[in-house]
Short mmCIF file of C-alpha atoms in Angstrom, two decimals:
data_model
loop_
_atom_site.label_atom_id
_atom_site.label_comp_id
_atom_site.label_asym_id
_atom_site.label_seq_id
_atom_site.Cartn_x
_atom_site.Cartn_y
_atom_site.Cartn_z
CA UNK A 131 -14.37 -7.05 -8.16
CA UNK A 132 -13.16 -5.52 -5.00
CA UNK A 133 -12.19 -1.89 -5.03
CA UNK A 134 -11.64 1.17 -2.77
CA UNK A 135 -12.57 4.68 -3.61
CA UNK A 136 -11.48 7.67 -1.66
CA UNK A 137 -11.98 11.34 -1.85
CA UNK A 138 -9.45 13.20 -4.12
CA UNK A 139 -7.23 15.74 -2.54
CA UNK A 140 -5.42 17.66 -1.78
CA UNK A 141 -7.09 18.60 1.50
CA UNK A 142 -5.79 21.79 3.00
CA UNK A 143 -6.63 22.65 6.54
CA UNK A 144 -5.47 24.90 9.31
CA UNK A 145 -4.17 23.48 12.57
CA UNK A 146 -6.84 22.41 15.01
CA UNK A 147 -9.52 22.01 12.19
CA UNK A 148 -11.76 18.97 11.88
CA UNK A 149 -10.72 16.39 9.37
CA UNK A 150 -12.74 13.92 7.31
CA UNK A 151 -11.49 11.83 4.50
CA UNK A 152 -14.14 9.75 2.82
CA UNK A 153 -13.67 6.16 1.78
CA UNK A 154 -16.04 3.69 0.28
CA UNK A 155 -15.47 0.20 -0.81
CA UNK A 156 -16.82 -2.55 -2.97
CA UNK A 157 -16.35 -6.02 -1.84
CA UNK A 158 -17.85 -9.50 -2.60
CA UNK A 159 -16.94 -10.99 0.84
CA UNK A 160 -16.30 -9.73 4.25
CA UNK A 161 -13.08 -7.59 4.06
CA UNK A 162 -10.97 -6.05 6.69
CA UNK A 163 -10.50 -2.26 6.29
CA UNK A 164 -7.45 -0.18 6.86
CA UNK A 165 -6.06 3.30 6.80
CA UNK A 166 -2.38 3.75 6.10
CA UNK A 167 -0.36 6.97 6.25
CA UNK A 168 2.62 7.79 4.17
CA UNK A 169 5.00 10.64 5.19
CA UNK A 170 7.27 12.13 2.61
CA UNK A 171 10.06 9.80 1.38
CA UNK A 172 8.80 6.92 3.51
CA UNK A 173 6.86 3.75 3.07
CA UNK A 174 3.32 3.16 4.23
CA UNK A 175 2.54 2.76 7.94
CA UNK A 176 -0.65 1.26 9.26
CA UNK A 177 -2.70 4.03 11.03
CA UNK A 178 -5.83 1.98 12.15
CA UNK A 179 -7.96 -0.93 11.13
CA UNK A 180 -11.36 -2.63 11.59
CA UNK A 181 -12.05 -6.24 10.85
CA UNK A 182 -15.84 -6.49 11.01
CA UNK A 183 -18.99 -4.35 10.76
CA UNK A 184 -19.42 -1.62 13.39
CA UNK A 185 -15.80 -1.94 14.66
CA UNK A 186 -14.15 1.33 15.29
CA UNK A 187 -10.41 1.68 14.66
CA UNK A 188 -8.53 4.49 16.39
CA UNK A 189 -4.94 5.67 16.79
CA UNK A 190 -3.17 9.04 17.35
CA UNK A 191 -6.57 10.78 17.54
CA UNK A 192 -7.71 9.44 14.19
CA UNK A 193 -10.80 7.21 14.09
CA UNK A 194 -12.78 5.40 11.41
CA UNK A 195 -15.93 3.16 11.77
CA UNK A 196 -16.61 0.05 9.57
CA UNK A 197 -20.08 0.80 8.03
CA UNK A 198 -21.42 -2.23 6.18
CA UNK A 199 -24.70 -0.62 5.33
CA UNK A 200 -23.06 2.32 3.57
CA UNK A 201 -19.91 0.35 2.64
CA UNK A 202 -17.78 3.15 4.14
CA UNK A 203 -14.83 3.66 6.35
CA UNK A 204 -14.41 7.46 6.70
CA UNK A 205 -11.31 8.73 8.50
CA UNK A 206 -11.76 11.47 11.01
CA UNK A 207 -9.81 13.54 13.38
CA UNK A 208 -11.12 16.26 15.68
CA UNK A 209 -8.10 18.59 15.71
CA UNK A 210 -5.38 18.17 13.03
CA UNK A 211 -1.76 19.21 13.62
CA UNK A 212 0.97 20.24 11.19
CA UNK A 213 2.57 16.88 11.80
CA UNK A 214 -0.42 15.08 10.36
CA UNK A 215 0.50 16.41 6.88
CA UNK A 216 0.89 13.26 4.67
CA UNK A 217 -0.84 11.03 2.28
CA UNK A 218 -3.62 8.83 3.56
CA UNK A 219 -4.66 5.65 1.99
CA UNK A 220 -7.76 3.61 2.56
CA UNK A 221 -7.36 -0.12 1.88
CA UNK A 222 -9.19 -3.50 2.03
CA UNK A 223 -8.15 -7.03 2.38
CA UNK A 224 -10.23 -10.11 1.94
CA UNK A 225 -7.94 -13.13 1.75
CA UNK A 226 -10.78 -15.58 1.91
CA UNK A 227 -12.09 -14.09 -1.31
CA UNK A 228 -8.63 -14.10 -2.75
CA UNK A 229 -8.17 -10.40 -2.55
CA UNK A 230 -4.76 -9.13 -1.30
CA UNK A 231 -4.43 -5.72 0.18
CA UNK A 232 -5.79 -3.16 -2.27
CA UNK A 233 -5.61 0.62 -1.87
CA UNK A 234 -7.49 3.68 -2.80
CA UNK A 235 -5.53 6.44 -4.71
CA UNK A 236 -4.60 8.30 -1.60
CA UNK A 237 -5.47 11.71 -0.28
CA UNK A 238 -2.90 14.36 0.45
CA UNK A 239 -3.44 16.29 3.63
CA UNK A 240 -1.64 19.56 4.20
CA UNK A 241 -2.07 21.29 7.48
CA UNK A 242 -0.71 24.80 8.06
CA UNK A 243 -0.09 26.55 11.30
CA UNK B 1404 13.16 -7.19 13.71
CA UNK B 1405 14.46 -4.67 11.33
CA UNK B 1406 11.38 -4.51 9.33
CA UNK B 1407 10.98 -5.17 5.60
CA UNK B 1408 14.27 -4.41 3.84
CA UNK B 1409 14.42 -3.23 0.23
CA UNK B 1410 17.41 -2.60 -1.95
CA UNK B 1411 18.53 -0.46 -3.57
CA UNK B 1412 16.82 2.64 -2.21
CA UNK B 1413 17.48 4.49 -5.40
CA UNK B 1414 18.18 3.19 -8.88
CA UNK B 1415 18.97 5.12 -12.05
CA UNK B 1416 19.26 3.17 -15.24
CA UNK B 1417 19.18 3.64 -18.92
CA UNK B 1418 16.30 2.48 -21.01
CA UNK B 1419 16.84 -1.08 -22.14
CA UNK B 1420 18.85 -2.19 -19.14
CA UNK B 1421 17.77 -4.82 -16.82
CA UNK B 1422 16.78 -3.75 -13.37
CA UNK B 1423 16.44 -6.04 -10.28
CA UNK B 1424 14.78 -4.89 -7.07
CA UNK B 1425 15.24 -6.92 -3.90
CA UNK B 1426 13.21 -7.49 -0.80
CA UNK B 1427 13.66 -9.21 2.50
CA UNK B 1428 10.36 -9.68 4.32
CA UNK B 1429 9.98 -9.80 8.06
CA UNK B 1430 10.95 -13.16 9.46
CA UNK B 1431 7.94 -15.43 9.98
CA UNK B 1432 5.68 -13.57 7.56
CA UNK B 1433 3.77 -15.76 5.12
CA UNK B 1434 2.73 -13.26 2.52
CA UNK B 1435 4.74 -10.78 0.44
CA UNK B 1436 3.42 -8.13 -1.87
CA UNK B 1437 5.07 -5.96 -4.55
CA UNK B 1438 3.48 -2.56 -5.26
CA UNK B 1439 4.21 0.21 -7.64
CA UNK B 1440 3.39 3.89 -6.78
CA UNK B 1441 3.11 6.76 -9.35
CA UNK B 1442 1.43 9.98 -9.27
CA UNK B 1443 -0.94 9.10 -12.07
CA UNK B 1444 -2.00 5.65 -10.93
CA UNK B 1445 -1.42 5.71 -7.21
CA UNK B 1446 -0.42 2.50 -5.47
CA UNK B 1447 -0.99 -0.56 -7.67
CA UNK B 1448 -0.56 -4.25 -6.58
CA UNK B 1449 1.75 -6.01 -8.98
CA UNK B 1450 1.92 -9.43 -7.46
CA UNK B 1451 1.61 -11.26 -4.28
CA UNK B 1452 3.03 -14.38 -2.85
CA UNK B 1453 1.74 -16.76 -0.11
CA UNK B 1454 4.25 -19.23 1.36
CA UNK B 1455 6.63 -18.37 -1.46
CA UNK B 1456 4.02 -19.31 -4.19
CA UNK B 1457 2.68 -16.57 -6.50
CA UNK B 1458 -1.09 -16.25 -5.82
CA UNK B 1459 -2.12 -13.25 -7.98
CA UNK B 1460 0.12 -11.74 -10.65
CA UNK B 1461 -2.60 -10.05 -12.64
CA UNK B 1462 -1.17 -6.68 -11.68
CA UNK B 1463 2.07 -7.21 -13.47
CA UNK B 1464 1.94 -4.78 -16.35
CA UNK B 1465 3.58 -6.95 -19.04
CA UNK B 1466 6.02 -9.73 -19.81
CA UNK B 1467 8.87 -7.39 -19.11
CA UNK B 1468 8.16 -7.63 -15.46
CA UNK B 1469 8.83 -10.78 -13.44
CA UNK B 1470 9.00 -11.74 -9.77
CA UNK B 1471 10.36 -14.57 -7.84
CA UNK B 1472 10.38 -15.71 -4.25
CA UNK B 1473 12.98 -18.59 -4.00
CA UNK B 1474 12.66 -18.85 -0.35
CA UNK B 1475 10.84 -17.31 2.71
CA UNK B 1476 13.36 -14.63 3.19
CA UNK B 1477 13.93 -13.19 -0.11
CA UNK B 1478 12.13 -11.91 -3.24
CA UNK B 1479 13.02 -10.16 -6.49
CA UNK B 1480 11.22 -8.06 -8.94
CA UNK B 1481 12.95 -7.84 -12.31
CA UNK B 1482 12.31 -5.59 -15.27
CA UNK B 1483 13.84 -6.52 -18.50
CA UNK B 1484 14.19 -4.46 -20.66
CA UNK B 1485 13.37 -1.25 -18.69
CA UNK B 1486 11.55 1.68 -20.15
CA UNK B 1487 11.11 5.28 -19.01
CA UNK B 1488 7.40 4.62 -18.08
CA UNK B 1489 8.61 2.09 -15.52
CA UNK B 1490 9.92 5.06 -13.43
CA UNK B 1491 8.10 4.84 -10.10
CA UNK B 1492 8.61 3.90 -6.49
CA UNK B 1493 8.33 0.13 -5.90
CA UNK B 1494 7.25 -1.06 -2.53
CA UNK B 1495 7.54 -4.50 -1.03
CA UNK B 1496 5.38 -5.43 1.93
CA UNK B 1497 4.83 -8.59 3.97
CA UNK B 1498 2.28 -9.80 6.49
CA UNK B 1499 2.19 -12.62 8.97
CA UNK B 1500 -1.20 -14.10 8.12
CA UNK B 1501 -2.30 -17.08 6.11
CA UNK B 1502 -5.99 -16.74 5.50
CA UNK B 1503 -6.46 -13.90 7.79
CA UNK B 1504 -6.84 -10.16 7.16
CA UNK B 1505 -4.00 -8.57 9.12
CA UNK B 1506 -2.15 -5.53 8.11
CA UNK B 1507 0.90 -5.44 5.83
CA UNK B 1508 4.21 -3.98 6.81
CA UNK B 1509 5.99 -1.98 4.20
CA UNK B 1510 9.60 -1.41 3.23
CA UNK B 1511 11.06 2.06 2.46
CA UNK B 1512 10.65 1.59 -1.24
CA UNK B 1513 12.96 1.68 -4.22
CA UNK B 1514 12.82 4.80 -6.38
CA UNK B 1515 13.38 3.71 -9.83
CA UNK B 1516 14.30 6.21 -12.56
CA UNK B 1517 14.68 5.02 -16.16
CA UNK B 1518 16.32 7.54 -18.51
#
C-alpha cells in the first residue's frame, strides 16, 4: 500500500543553519506530494506541494523536489529562523488510486538563536 | 470563509461516557477527513468522506468509533464508550477536489482527554 516515511526528529539547529528533512514514499499510482507544518497548539497548514515528477514546490524559503526515481520529496531551507520551529509532515495523496491524504510521523524542528 | 470549524476545542470526559466531535468543512469542499494525532502514532487517518459518502473507514480503530456526514456542511465523530487510550487531538480537514490531488485544509483540532 501507499506510505510515507520521514526522518525522525527532533532536529535541532542554530539560526541561519541549513535544513534538510528527508521524506520518501511508496505509492502504487502517481501521487501528489505535500509538506505541511504544524505550529504549537494549531492545526496543520500546507507549506508546499508538487503534483508530478520533477516539480519543485516552494514557499517561505522552503523547497522540495518531487523525485520519482528515488521516490523522495526532501524538504530544504537554506537559512532557518527561530520562527520556523514547528513540526513538519510529509504527505501524499492519490485519489485515483483511492488513497486519501496520508502522512508521515512528523519531524520536530527546533531552531535556537 | 472561516475555514474548517471544529467543536469543541477541548473535551474532558470520564471513561465510559459518549463523546461527539463536530466539524463544519469549508463551503463547497467535496471531501472531508477525520484524523487522530498522538505522540506515539503520529497523525492517523480515521475515515474520509467524498460527497457525504464514506469512502474509506479502515482507519477507524474499533466499533466504539463511528462517523457520519448527514449533509455537505456537517460531520460528527462519535466515541461510545470512551476509554483513556482515546485521548488524543482529533482533526477534521476538507478539500475541494473530487478525483484530484489538491491539498486539505485543517481545523484547529479537538483535544480529547478521557480520564
